[in-house]
Amino acid sequence: MSILPPPPHPLLPLPSDQDASGRTLGEAEMVALAEVIASGTLTSTRGEFVKRLEKGFAERLGIAHAHAASSGTAAIHTALAALDLEPGDEVITTGITDMGALTPILYQGGIPVFADVDPRTFNVTAQTIAPHLSERTRAIIVTHLFGNPCPMDEILALARKQQVPVIEDCAQAFLARHQGRLVGTLGTLGCFSLQQGKHITTGEGGLVVTEDPALARRCFLFINKAWGYGDPHPDHYFLALNYRMSELQGAVAVAQLSKLQFAVERRRETAAWLTEALQSIPGIETPHVEAGDTHVFWKYCLRVDPNLVPGGAQGLGKRLKERGIASAPRYIQKPAFQCEIFQKQRTFGTSRYPFTLARPEALDYDPARFPGTFAALARILVLPWNEQYTREHVTYLANAIHETVQP
Ligand SMILES: *Cc1c(COP(=O)(O)O)cnc(C)c1O
């Protein structure tokens, strides 16, 4: 019989956003849900909770219109549908994002055109977007990755000059601010996700916001099979889906919305502790936030220099795993444009539509065109983060990083 040595380090389990330990779900959600079930009205076409969510979220952002949807992906799809692309129109986006921000472009007949990112922030910039603008550009989607705002002033100036609408993907960036102003309210449309692992959650869910009443109307219609609810002579006006959020989700969302400020403040506070604790470790860079911007820490993303840290991000991730810390080196394993959907153009049957409509340059995924994207992914180490971290968790994380980087 072998006797195992005691583990070298006592493990501290971190709260997880995949279960109650890392979420703010509780009594308020239960009460609201019970009310919906007792009412027997589970659809938002009749109930009040989704309407309350939409009103409350719009007020929270200080924007005229918010519409709830069944997911963040549905919210992005809705925003694109509101812009009414022509087949083959180009949408400039980023290779470091969730696939749910990309496939809606193809479903609307658009061509995703990938811009490079700033390797320090992992975000697109006006400089990386500019070379991809063409006469066929119909929209720009910016992703505020990990909760860190994109440099919106310059991006919006460029977009205005070209008269191209900007969709802000704020799935990871609730209440983040660029130069004091809330992201999601800066572009033409803003999209949010309520998926399990976001700042607030209904399991699945999304929201799209805009100041523009005509676009808001198209968002509402697209979510509702383009049926003109409330019109004197309603009809199905155009091609659209049922992307409605149910009242069950709406009830949970209304309760979650009241906790959003707490979740964001708490994440920012604990992330600041980690940033402080990780200063002056050679080869470890803490998040780069533009002066005047507010990062809301969907995740806490380090940059690891493989010349100074043995094994780079991968090596550090492996050593953290031995201490029970589930980090994600590279975040996504490869840029989106290296996934099969883009490499093999697998879309509708064997048609390859809408790729068949694209300019060849729009489909040029040569890695040499994306130095920032590849440099970023090579160094990214994503630490899980949520609003239930305490000083003890942050200290445990900081010590684990210190000890495994400088043994
Ligand atoms: C989560 C996420 C989405 C998609 O949201 P779902 O609710 O999962 O469909 C889109 N974009 C980004 C940046 C995300 O993080």
CSV table of C-alpha atoms and ligand atoms in Angstrom, one decimal, residues 71-74 76 97-98 100-101 143 145 169 171-172 193-195 198 204-205 298 331, ligand 1:
chain,number,residue,atom,x,y,z
A,71,SER,CA,-29.6,35.1,-26.1
A,72,GLY,CA,-26.6,37.4,-26.7
A,73,THR,CA,-26.3,35.8,-30.1
A,74,ALA,CA,-29.9,36.7,-30.8
A,76,ILE,CA,-26.4,40.6,-32.1
A,97,THR,CA,-14.6,37.1,-29.8
A,98,ASP,CA,-17.5,34.7,-29.2
A,100,GLY,CA,-22.2,34.1,-31.3
A,101,ALA,CA,-21.0,37.5,-32.4
A,143,THR,CA,-16.3,43.8,-28.8
A,145,LEU,CA,-13.3,42.2,-24.6
A,169,ASP,CA,-20.9,44.0,-28.3
A,171,ALA,CA,-21.7,40.9,-23.7
A,172,GLN,CA,-18.7,41.1,-21.4
A,193,SER,CA,-25.8,38.7,-23.0
A,194,LEU,CA,-27.4,37.2,-19.9
A,195,GLN,CA,-25.7,33.8,-20.4
A,198,LYS,CA,-21.9,37.0,-17.7
A,204,GLU,CA,-29.6,32.3,-21.5
A,205,GLY,CA,-30.8,35.7,-22.6
A,298,TRP,CA,-15.8,39.9,-16.9
A,331,TYR,CA,-8.9,32.3,-24.2
B,1,LIG,C1,-21.3,35.6,-24.6
B,1,LIG,C2,-20.9,36.4,-25.7
B,1,LIG,C3,-21.7,36.5,-26.9
B,1,LIG,C4,-22.9,35.6,-27.1
B,1,LIG,O1,-23.8,35.6,-26.1
B,1,LIG,P1,-24.8,34.3,-25.8
B,1,LIG,O2,-25.7,34.8,-24.8
B,1,LIG,O3,-23.8,33.2,-25.3
B,1,LIG,O4,-25.4,33.9,-27.1
B,1,LIG,C5,-21.4,37.3,-27.9
B,1,LIG,N1,-20.3,38.1,-27.8
B,1,LIG,C6,-19.5,38.0,-26.7
B,1,LIG,C7,-18.3,38.9,-26.7
B,1,LIG,C8,-19.7,37.2,-25.7
B,1,LIG,O5,-18.9,37.1,-24.6
